[in-house]
Amino acid sequence: MTSLDLAFAAAGAVTLAAAVLAVTTRHLVHSALWLVLSLGGLAGCYLVLGAELVALVQVLVYVGAVVVLVIFALMLTRAPIGPSPEHTTSRLHRALAALLGGGVTALLLAVLVPLAGREAVARTPVVSAVIAGDLFATWVWPFEALSLLLLLALIGAFSVARLTGGRAQGES
């Protein structure tokens, strides 16, 4: 086992633990912050695998844009910070979700574990300049459409917050 294997295992363990905490915590803001750590750990996995451009895009797009947008929307809509009794599920729903998650995990392990014993697949070197060229030449319009969609979501969250804030102030 090499040091890269250990670094990948550590980044994967951090990512997995943060993802579990993001899903299981009852605090909405804490869940968003655990999501930041999970996505950052995934970027660390990409770095260990040698995909620096993908790691940078992971940090810029997901951590730097999507999660900040989620936290900003939470702040604008005045979502409850603490645990909310209205947004909880029954023990039966949680048990069924855990059972379904365990079943999917078992299915994935049954398929992927036998593949781990096989010989390594021949890997062709990938140049970041080629990926960047494809991203900003071939895929530039879908990339820009995604940024426009995120901007519209931000404007929509701001509009909803102003509408609900104006009603709340007028009623009191």
mmCIF file of C-alpha atoms in Angstrom, residues 14-142:
data_model
loop_
_atom_site.group_PDB
_atom_site.id
_atom_site.type_symbol
_atom_site.label_atom_id
_atom_site.label_comp_id
_atom_site.label_asym_id
_atom_site.label_seq_id
_atom_site.Cartn_x
_atom_site.Cartn_y
_atom_site.Cartn_z
ATOM 1 C CA VAL A 14 -13.573 12.048 5.578
ATOM 2 C CA THR A 15 -15.910 12.390 2.589
ATOM 3 C CA LEU A 16 -18.040 9.445 3.699
ATOM 4 C CA ALA A 17 -18.282 10.605 7.316
ATOM 5 C CA ALA A 18 -19.187 14.160 6.277
ATOM 6 C CA ALA A 19 -21.804 12.887 3.813
ATOM 7 C CA VAL A 20 -23.432 10.746 6.501
ATOM 8 C CA LEU A 21 -23.453 13.703 8.890
ATOM 9 C CA ALA A 22 -24.892 15.996 6.184
ATOM 10 C CA VAL A 23 -27.820 13.642 5.747
ATOM 11 C CA THR A 24 -28.432 12.746 9.390
ATOM 12 C CA THR A 25 -28.060 16.071 11.196
ATOM 13 C CA ARG A 26 -31.245 17.890 12.172
ATOM 14 C CA HIS A 27 -29.772 21.385 11.871
ATOM 15 C CA LEU A 28 -30.194 22.704 8.343
ATOM 16 C CA VAL A 29 -27.196 25.037 8.421
ATOM 17 C CA HIS A 30 -24.993 22.334 9.944
ATOM 18 C CA SER A 31 -26.114 20.004 7.167
ATOM 19 C CA ALA A 32 -24.991 22.544 4.553
ATOM 20 C CA LEU A 33 -21.619 22.900 6.282
ATOM 21 C CA TRP A 34 -21.150 19.112 6.390
ATOM 22 C CA LEU A 35 -21.959 19.137 2.673
ATOM 23 C CA VAL A 36 -19.099 21.628 2.173
ATOM 24 C CA LEU A 37 -16.720 19.243 3.930
ATOM 25 C CA SER A 38 -18.004 16.277 1.951
ATOM 26 C CA LEU A 39 -17.564 18.030 -1.388
ATOM 27 C CA GLY A 40 -14.130 19.259 -0.316
ATOM 28 C CA GLY A 41 -13.119 15.709 0.582
ATOM 29 C CA LEU A 42 -14.265 14.572 -2.836
ATOM 30 C CA ALA A 43 -12.033 17.227 -4.379
ATOM 31 C CA GLY A 44 -9.198 15.780 -2.275
ATOM 32 C CA CYS A 45 -9.926 12.348 -3.772
ATOM 33 C CA TYR A 46 -9.690 13.861 -7.244
ATOM 34 C CA LEU A 47 -6.347 15.458 -6.357
ATOM 35 C CA VAL A 48 -4.924 12.156 -5.153
ATOM 36 C CA LEU A 49 -6.056 10.509 -8.398
ATOM 37 C CA GLY A 50 -4.197 13.168 -10.395
ATOM 38 C CA ALA A 51 -7.216 15.020 -11.794
ATOM 39 C CA GLU A 52 -6.280 18.525 -10.723
ATOM 40 C CA LEU A 53 -8.666 20.301 -13.098
ATOM 41 C CA VAL A 54 -11.631 18.214 -11.958
ATOM 42 C CA ALA A 55 -10.712 18.939 -8.330
ATOM 43 C CA LEU A 56 -10.538 22.663 -9.070
ATOM 44 C CA VAL A 57 -13.917 22.604 -10.838
ATOM 45 C CA GLN A 58 -15.332 20.623 -7.893
ATOM 46 C CA VAL A 59 -14.207 23.312 -5.461
ATOM 47 C CA LEU A 60 -15.210 26.264 -7.639
ATOM 48 C CA VAL A 61 -18.596 25.027 -8.841
ATOM 49 C CA TYR A 62 -19.889 22.915 -5.981
ATOM 50 C CA VAL A 63 -18.226 24.303 -2.865
ATOM 51 C CA GLY A 64 -17.835 27.843 -4.108
ATOM 52 C CA ALA A 65 -21.158 28.266 -5.880
ATOM 53 C CA VAL A 66 -23.808 25.687 -5.100
ATOM 54 C CA VAL A 67 -23.253 25.408 -1.357
ATOM 55 C CA VAL A 68 -22.859 29.165 -0.961
ATOM 56 C CA LEU A 69 -26.120 29.545 -2.895
ATOM 57 C CA VAL A 70 -27.835 27.064 -0.555
ATOM 58 C CA ILE A 71 -26.569 28.843 2.559
ATOM 59 C CA PHE A 72 -27.488 32.234 1.093
ATOM 60 C CA ALA A 73 -30.997 30.978 0.257
ATOM 61 C CA LEU A 74 -31.364 29.624 3.793
ATOM 62 C CA MET A 75 -30.398 33.000 5.215
ATOM 63 C CA LEU A 76 -32.706 34.937 2.888
ATOM 64 C CA THR A 77 -35.762 32.769 3.469
ATOM 65 C CA ARG A 78 -35.235 32.821 7.229
ATOM 66 C CA ALA A 79 -35.288 29.045 7.495
ATOM 67 C CA PRO A 80 -35.211 27.749 11.057
ATOM 68 C CA ILE A 81 -31.659 27.376 12.346
ATOM 69 C CA GLY A 82 -32.334 24.707 14.973
ATOM 70 C CA PRO A 83 -34.137 21.400 14.659
ATOM 71 C CA SER A 84 -37.677 21.813 13.377
ATOM 72 C CA PRO A 85 -40.390 19.441 14.618
ATOM 73 C CA GLU A 86 -42.459 20.123 11.476
ATOM 74 C CA HIS A 87 -39.705 18.735 9.252
ATOM 75 C CA THR A 88 -39.132 15.398 10.912
ATOM 76 C CA THR A 89 -40.075 11.879 9.848
ATOM 77 C CA SER A 90 -41.350 8.903 11.781
ATOM 78 C CA ARG A 91 -39.116 6.108 13.004
ATOM 79 C CA LEU A 92 -40.674 3.799 10.413
ATOM 80 C CA HIS A 93 -39.657 6.104 7.557
ATOM 81 C CA ARG A 94 -36.130 6.372 8.928
ATOM 82 C CA ALA A 95 -35.884 2.580 9.320
ATOM 83 C CA LEU A 96 -37.153 2.019 5.772
ATOM 84 C CA ALA A 97 -34.684 4.596 4.418
ATOM 85 C CA ALA A 98 -31.829 2.906 6.297
ATOM 86 C CA LEU A 99 -32.935 -0.494 4.970
ATOM 87 C CA LEU A 100 -33.095 0.844 1.413
ATOM 88 C CA GLY A 101 -29.679 2.479 1.763
ATOM 89 C CA GLY A 102 -28.212 -0.752 3.139
ATOM 90 C CA GLY A 103 -29.713 -2.714 0.246
ATOM 91 C CA VAL A 104 -28.245 -0.359 -2.351
ATOM 92 C CA THR A 105 -24.867 -0.518 -0.591
ATOM 93 C CA ALA A 106 -24.964 -4.326 -0.553
ATOM 94 C CA LEU A 107 -25.884 -4.407 -4.241
ATOM 95 C CA LEU A 108 -23.040 -2.067 -5.156
ATOM 96 C CA LEU A 109 -20.569 -4.073 -3.076
ATOM 97 C CA ALA A 110 -21.733 -7.333 -4.672
ATOM 98 C CA VAL A 111 -21.014 -5.858 -8.098
ATOM 99 C CA LEU A 112 -17.845 -3.852 -7.358
ATOM 100 C CA VAL A 113 -15.896 -6.109 -4.964
ATOM 101 C CA PRO A 114 -15.335 -8.902 -7.532
ATOM 102 C CA LEU A 115 -13.988 -6.287 -9.942
ATOM 103 C CA ALA A 116 -11.346 -5.173 -7.416
ATOM 104 C CA GLY A 117 -9.380 -8.421 -7.721
ATOM 105 C CA ARG A 118 -8.834 -8.092 -11.458
ATOM 106 C CA GLU A 119 -5.758 -6.644 -13.086
ATOM 107 C CA ALA A 120 -5.412 -2.922 -13.433
ATOM 108 C CA VAL A 121 -6.920 -1.283 -16.474
ATOM 109 C CA ALA A 122 -4.457 0.404 -18.818
ATOM 110 C CA ARG A 123 -4.728 4.121 -18.195
ATOM 111 C CA THR A 124 -4.014 6.709 -20.820
ATOM 112 C CA PRO A 125 -2.529 9.962 -19.594
ATOM 113 C CA VAL A 126 -4.943 12.870 -19.607
ATOM 114 C CA VAL A 127 -3.692 16.393 -20.161
ATOM 115 C CA SER A 128 -5.549 19.107 -18.272
ATOM 116 C CA ALA A 129 -5.203 21.449 -21.248
ATOM 117 C CA VAL A 130 -7.242 19.069 -23.421
ATOM 118 C CA ILE A 131 -10.004 18.847 -20.811
ATOM 119 C CA ALA A 132 -10.011 22.614 -20.354
ATOM 120 C CA GLY A 133 -10.165 23.082 -24.122
ATOM 121 C CA ASP A 134 -13.158 20.769 -24.366
ATOM 122 C CA LEU A 135 -14.852 22.441 -21.420
ATOM 123 C CA PHE A 136 -14.431 25.996 -22.677
ATOM 124 C CA ALA A 137 -14.827 25.280 -26.407
ATOM 125 C CA THR A 138 -17.292 22.422 -26.823
ATOM 126 C CA TRP A 139 -19.180 22.739 -23.534
ATOM 127 C CA VAL A 140 -19.035 26.502 -22.995
ATOM 128 C CA TRP A 141 -22.764 27.106 -23.699
ATOM 129 C CA PRO A 142 -24.086 24.438 -21.278
#
